[in-house]
Short mmCIF file of C-alpha atoms in Angstrom, two decimals:
data_model
loop_
_atom_site.label_atom_id
_atom_site.label_comp_id
_atom_site.label_asym_id
_atom_site.label_seq_id
_atom_site.Cartn_x
_atom_site.Cartn_y
_atom_site.Cartn_z
CA MET Q 1 84.04 -17.62 46.74
CA THR Q 2 86.28 -20.18 45.37
CA ASN Q 3 87.05 -21.51 41.79
CA LEU Q 4 84.54 -24.37 42.50
CA TRP Q 5 81.57 -22.28 43.92
CA THR Q 6 80.03 -18.97 43.99
CA VAL Q 7 76.60 -16.96 45.45
CA GLU Q 8 75.01 -13.83 44.63
CA ASN Q 9 72.18 -11.92 46.38
CA LEU Q 10 69.17 -11.71 44.45
CA GLY Q 11 67.21 -9.58 46.77
CA GLU Q 12 64.71 -10.15 49.57
CA GLY Q 13 66.28 -12.78 51.26
CA THR Q 14 66.68 -14.53 47.64
CA TYR Q 15 70.86 -16.33 47.01
CA VAL Q 16 71.75 -18.28 43.89
CA PHE Q 17 74.55 -20.89 44.28
CA ARG Q 18 76.63 -21.83 41.55
CA TRP Q 19 78.18 -24.83 41.41
CA ARG Q 20 80.98 -24.53 39.02
CA PRO Q 21 79.92 -21.37 37.70
CA GLY Q 22 78.66 -21.83 34.39
CA PHE Q 23 77.84 -25.43 35.38
CA TYR Q 24 74.65 -25.97 38.00
CA ALA Q 25 72.65 -23.37 39.74
CA SER Q 26 70.38 -23.46 42.97
CA ILE Q 27 68.11 -21.35 44.36
CA PHE Q 28 68.31 -20.67 48.12
CA ALA Q 29 66.62 -18.56 50.77
CA VAL Q 30 67.23 -17.07 54.25
CA THR Q 31 64.10 -16.67 55.72
CA GLY Q 32 63.97 -15.46 59.20
CA SER Q 33 63.12 -19.06 60.60
CA GLY Q 34 65.77 -20.80 58.83
CA VAL Q 35 66.84 -21.56 55.19
CA VAL Q 36 65.21 -23.09 52.15
CA ALA Q 37 67.58 -25.04 49.38
CA THR Q 38 66.40 -26.36 46.28
CA ASP Q 39 68.04 -28.83 44.27
CA PRO Q 40 70.75 -29.93 46.25
CA ILE Q 41 72.69 -30.83 43.11
CA ASP Q 42 74.94 -34.19 44.65
CA GLU Q 43 76.89 -35.00 47.61
CA THR Q 44 79.74 -33.13 46.09
CA ALA Q 45 78.46 -30.10 45.20
CA ALA Q 46 76.50 -30.45 48.47
CA ALA Q 47 79.34 -29.57 50.61
CA SER Q 48 80.07 -26.21 48.95
CA TYR Q 49 76.30 -25.37 48.79
CA ARG Q 50 76.91 -25.40 52.90
CA GLU Q 51 79.88 -23.04 52.92
CA ALA Q 52 77.98 -20.87 50.30
CA ILE Q 53 74.89 -20.67 52.69
CA ALA Q 54 76.94 -20.05 55.64
CA SER Q 55 78.76 -17.24 53.85
CA VAL Q 56 75.78 -15.14 54.14
CA THR Q 57 73.66 -16.56 57.13
CA SER Q 58 74.04 -18.67 60.22
CA GLU Q 59 70.58 -19.55 59.92
CA PRO Q 60 69.99 -23.96 59.31
CA VAL Q 61 69.00 -25.58 56.69
CA ARG Q 62 65.54 -26.34 57.81
CA TRP Q 63 63.83 -27.20 54.19
CA ILE Q 64 65.24 -28.73 51.32
CA LEU Q 65 62.44 -27.97 47.98
CA TYR Q 66 63.28 -30.25 45.21
CA SER Q 67 62.32 -28.97 41.53
CA HIS Q 68 61.71 -32.71 40.14
CA ASP Q 69 62.56 -35.91 40.29
CA HIS Q 70 66.07 -36.06 38.35
CA ARG Q 71 69.17 -37.55 39.91
CA ASP Q 72 71.88 -34.87 38.46
CA HIS Q 73 69.92 -32.27 40.86
CA ILE Q 74 68.94 -34.38 44.24
CA THR Q 75 71.28 -36.45 45.52
CA GLY Q 76 72.87 -34.49 47.62
CA ALA Q 77 70.07 -33.44 50.25
CA ARG Q 78 71.72 -35.53 52.90
CA ALA Q 79 75.24 -33.83 52.52
CA LEU Q 80 73.92 -30.13 52.63
CA SER Q 81 71.58 -30.79 55.91
CA PRO Q 82 70.63 -34.36 56.89
CA ASP Q 83 67.42 -33.12 59.04
CA ALA Q 84 65.74 -30.81 57.19
CA ASP Q 85 62.55 -31.62 55.85
CA VAL Q 86 62.55 -32.30 51.77
CA ILE Q 87 59.32 -31.25 50.39
CA ALA Q 88 58.74 -32.01 46.70
CA HIS Q 89 55.35 -31.80 44.28
CA HIS Q 90 53.38 -35.29 45.05
CA SER Q 91 54.37 -36.94 41.94
CA VAL Q 92 58.30 -36.99 42.66
CA GLY Q 93 57.95 -39.18 45.75
CA PRO Q 94 56.43 -42.28 44.00
CA TRP Q 95 59.08 -42.12 40.95
CA LEU Q 96 61.65 -41.78 43.41
CA ALA Q 97 60.13 -44.80 44.89
CA ALA Q 98 60.06 -46.84 41.99
CA ARG Q 99 63.52 -46.51 41.37
CA ALA Q 100 64.47 -47.36 44.58
CA ASP Q 101 67.45 -44.85 44.32
CA ARG Q 102 69.22 -45.09 47.92
CA ASN Q 103 71.14 -42.05 46.83
CA ILE Q 104 68.17 -39.70 47.30
CA ALA Q 105 66.67 -38.48 49.74
CA ALA Q 106 62.91 -39.23 50.07
CA PRO Q 107 60.48 -36.51 50.43
CA THR Q 108 58.86 -35.49 53.86
CA ARG Q 109 56.02 -33.20 52.55
CA HIS Q 110 54.26 -33.42 49.39
CA LEU Q 111 52.56 -30.41 47.62
CA GLY Q 112 49.44 -30.05 45.18
CA ASP Q 113 49.38 -28.57 41.77
CA GLU Q 114 49.08 -24.91 43.28
CA GLU Q 115 50.91 -24.20 46.63
CA THR Q 116 52.20 -20.94 48.58
CA LEU Q 117 54.95 -22.35 50.33
CA GLU Q 118 55.22 -20.50 53.95
CA PHE Q 119 58.60 -20.03 55.81
CA GLY Q 120 57.94 -17.33 58.06
CA ARG Q 121 58.33 -14.16 56.69
CA TYR Q 122 59.43 -15.76 53.18
CA SER Q 123 56.83 -17.10 50.76
CA ILE Q 124 57.36 -19.16 47.32
CA GLU Q 125 54.62 -20.21 44.91
CA LEU Q 126 54.40 -23.29 43.39
CA HIS Q 127 52.76 -23.89 39.79
CA HIS Q 128 52.85 -27.78 38.26
CA TYR Q 129 51.42 -27.66 35.05
CA GLY Q 130 52.22 -31.48 33.94
CA PRO Q 131 54.65 -33.76 32.45
CA ASN Q 132 57.55 -31.50 30.67
CA HIS Q 133 61.25 -31.18 31.43
CA SER Q 134 60.63 -34.07 32.91
CA ARG Q 135 56.87 -36.13 34.35
CA THR Q 136 57.35 -34.16 37.75
CA ASN Q 137 58.93 -31.02 37.21
CA SER Q 138 57.28 -27.54 38.50
CA ALA Q 139 57.29 -24.06 37.91
CA PHE Q 140 58.14 -22.03 41.45
CA VAL Q 141 57.96 -17.97 41.77
CA PHE Q 142 60.38 -16.44 44.57
CA PRO Q 143 60.78 -13.19 45.66
CA ALA Q 144 63.70 -11.09 44.33
CA GLY Q 145 65.36 -7.48 44.47
CA THR Q 146 64.02 -7.22 41.15
CA GLY Q 147 60.39 -8.15 41.23
CA PRO Q 148 58.97 -11.25 41.29
CA MET Q 149 61.20 -14.77 39.62
CA LEU Q 150 60.31 -17.62 37.84
CA LEU Q 151 62.26 -20.73 39.00
CA PHE Q 152 61.90 -23.37 36.19
CA VAL Q 153 64.66 -25.98 36.64
CA ASP Q 154 66.02 -27.35 33.25
CA LEU Q 155 62.81 -26.24 31.03
CA VAL Q 156 63.84 -22.58 30.84
CA GLU Q 157 67.66 -22.12 30.83
CA PRO Q 158 68.29 -18.12 29.72
CA GLY Q 159 70.84 -17.92 26.73
CA VAL Q 160 71.00 -21.45 26.06
CA ALA Q 161 69.73 -24.26 23.31
CA PRO Q 162 67.01 -26.84 24.98
CA TYR Q 163 69.61 -29.76 25.91
CA ARG Q 164 70.85 -32.49 23.89
CA GLU Q 165 68.54 -35.35 23.72
CA LEU Q 166 65.83 -33.80 25.71
CA PRO Q 167 65.97 -36.82 27.60
CA ASP Q 168 63.00 -37.68 29.54
CA THR Q 169 61.03 -34.47 27.90
CA ASP Q 170 57.25 -34.60 27.14
CA ILE Q 171 56.97 -32.31 24.14
CA ILE Q 172 53.52 -31.68 24.14
CA GLY Q 173 53.61 -31.12 27.85
CA SER Q 174 56.53 -28.85 27.21
CA ILE Q 175 54.75 -26.61 25.09
CA ARG Q 176 51.56 -26.71 27.82
CA SER Q 177 53.99 -26.13 30.77
CA LEU Q 178 55.67 -23.20 29.03
CA ARG Q 179 52.31 -21.59 27.74
CA ALA Q 180 51.17 -21.98 30.96
CA ALA Q 181 54.38 -20.16 32.49
CA SER Q 182 54.42 -17.50 30.17
CA GLU Q 183 51.38 -16.30 31.99
CA LEU Q 184 53.35 -15.84 35.37
CA GLU Q 185 53.52 -12.56 36.41
CA CYS Q 186 57.71 -12.15 36.36
CA ARG Q 187 60.85 -9.67 36.19
CA THR Q 188 62.91 -12.47 36.03
CA VAL Q 189 63.71 -16.04 34.86
CA MET Q 190 66.02 -18.63 36.01
CA GLY Q 191 67.05 -22.35 35.10
CA GLY Q 192 68.58 -24.72 37.00
CA HIS Q 193 72.21 -24.03 35.57
CA ARG Q 194 71.59 -20.34 33.38
CA GLY Q 195 69.72 -16.95 34.53
CA PRO Q 196 68.71 -15.26 36.43
CA GLY Q 197 67.35 -13.94 32.52
CA ASP Q 198 64.60 -11.67 30.59
CA PRO Q 199 61.33 -13.30 31.28
CA ALA Q 200 61.40 -13.05 27.32
CA TRP Q 201 63.33 -16.50 27.96
CA VAL Q 202 60.05 -18.23 28.33
CA THR Q 203 58.06 -16.68 25.26
CA GLY Q 204 61.26 -17.49 23.42
CA TYR Q 205 61.67 -21.00 24.83
CA LEU Q 206 57.99 -21.60 24.09
CA ALA Q 207 58.35 -20.51 20.56
CA TYR Q 208 61.38 -22.43 20.12
CA PHE Q 209 59.30 -25.57 21.22
CA GLU Q 210 56.09 -24.92 18.61
CA GLU Q 211 58.71 -24.15 15.68
CA LEU Q 212 60.55 -27.27 16.24
CA VAL Q 213 57.80 -29.57 16.42
CA GLU Q 214 56.40 -27.96 13.63
CA ARG Q 215 58.93 -27.69 11.52
CA THR Q 216 59.97 -31.36 11.77
CA GLU Q 217 56.42 -32.58 11.50
CA ALA Q 218 56.52 -31.04 8.15
CA ALA Q 219 60.18 -32.47 7.15
CA PHE Q 220 58.99 -35.61 7.91
CA ARG Q 221 56.22 -35.07 5.39
CA ARG Q 222 58.27 -33.74 3.00
CA GLY Q 223 60.32 -36.48 2.81
CA GLY Q 224 57.44 -39.04 2.51
CA GLY Q 225 57.77 -40.29 5.90
CA GLN Q 226 59.96 -43.71 6.37
CA ASN Q 227 60.54 -45.41 2.91
CA PRO Q 228 63.67 -47.09 2.22
CA LEU Q 229 65.13 -46.42 -1.12
CA PRO Q 230 65.43 -49.42 -3.99
CA GLY Q 231 68.28 -51.64 -2.01
CA GLU Q 232 68.18 -50.05 0.85
CA ASP Q 233 67.40 -51.58 4.41
CA GLY Q 234 65.53 -50.40 7.36
CA ILE Q 235 68.62 -49.28 9.30
CA ALA Q 236 70.11 -47.96 6.23
CA MET Q 237 67.09 -45.99 5.33
CA THR Q 238 66.62 -44.76 9.16
CA GLU Q 239 69.69 -43.43 9.30
CA ARG Q 240 69.74 -41.28 6.27
CA PHE Q 241 66.24 -40.15 6.71
CA ARG Q 242 67.11 -39.23 10.04
CA ASP Q 243 70.23 -36.94 9.32
CA GLU Q 244 67.94 -35.40 6.11
CA VAL Q 245 65.63 -34.25 8.47
CA CYS Q 246 67.82 -33.10 11.26
CA ARG Q 247 70.09 -31.25 9.35
CA ALA Q 248 67.37 -29.65 7.32
CA VAL Q 249 65.45 -28.58 10.63
CA THR Q 250 68.15 -26.90 12.01
CA GLU Q 251 68.89 -24.59 9.26
CA GLU Q 252 65.57 -24.23 8.99
CA LEU Q 253 65.36 -22.99 12.57
CA ARG Q 254 69.41 -21.13 12.37
CA PRO Q 255 67.77 -17.65 11.48
CA GLY Q 256 65.61 -17.49 14.77
CA TYR Q 257 67.63 -19.15 17.19
CA GLY Q 258 71.09 -19.50 16.09
CA SER Q 259 72.44 -17.02 18.61
CA TRP Q 260 72.04 -19.27 21.56
CA ARG Q 261 74.91 -21.22 22.95
CA GLY Q 262 74.74 -25.02 21.83
CA PHE Q 263 72.42 -24.50 19.16
CA ASP Q 264 75.10 -26.47 16.41
CA ALA Q 265 75.94 -28.94 19.14
CA TRP Q 266 72.36 -29.37 20.60
CA VAL Q 267 69.58 -28.30 17.67
CA PRO Q 268 70.21 -31.44 16.08
CA LYS Q 269 69.95 -33.44 18.99
CA ASN Q 270 66.51 -31.52 19.25
CA VAL Q 271 65.23 -32.25 15.99
CA ASP Q 272 66.62 -35.98 16.37
CA ARG Q 273 63.76 -36.25 19.52
CA VAL Q 274 60.75 -34.13 18.07
CA LEU Q 275 61.26 -36.59 15.18
CA GLY Q 276 61.11 -39.52 17.55
CA TYR Q 277 57.90 -37.97 19.01
CA VAL Q 278 56.40 -37.62 15.21
CA ILE Q 279 56.69 -41.38 14.42
CA THR Q 280 56.13 -42.91 17.98
CA GLY Q 281 53.65 -39.63 19.56
CA ASN Q 282 55.74 -39.69 22.24
#
């Protein structure tokens, strides 16, 4: 262990690597046939990821599993293990190819919407419910000592409010995906930054997103939509109206979710993003 990383044994061959603990987290598994490692973060983190894995096993990293296409989670694959097979849902490859990002190793194995991945004696379930936090984000179920553990990177982060302006997020897709994930049999839930936590965080996030949309739509209607005051131009109206909605909805959400870390900093930005959905449909 160093001040840059920690590694935690979750049981059943499953471990969590924490990069700058509290900042990023990735799951890896010692399978008896090699190591399968999720989300190598970036080149700097991947060097420490190698150290963390070597601290618990001499098995090589043979497989790297991407949770989704976002750069902040997957640019370190070559640094982690240049010869590993890179595995991802079939939607990931086309998006990476379209971006032509040379820092990201392209997937070598493409998965369907429902898969059970076998690595020797070790297995991982994949469930892809469509767009949510990104167009490509999948849910995974790993074995752990306390029972099955759901990994749903960035869509469920136990203990904290959803991130800022919900970049690249499909709002209604997130609700659909959380509703589907809530039906999985899991004893804990892990994100790409926080966890493991109680599986109630899945239904908690679902309730939050549903209420966020409902209250933002209501505030939009209550405020009369986008209508300038006399003498007010479109820019001034937009900023005034969005500020009013963000403040009002944040306070309406506070009784249920105000104890979540980042509430004051990020929930107003969540509201602003959902207001954009209410106005545009996207």
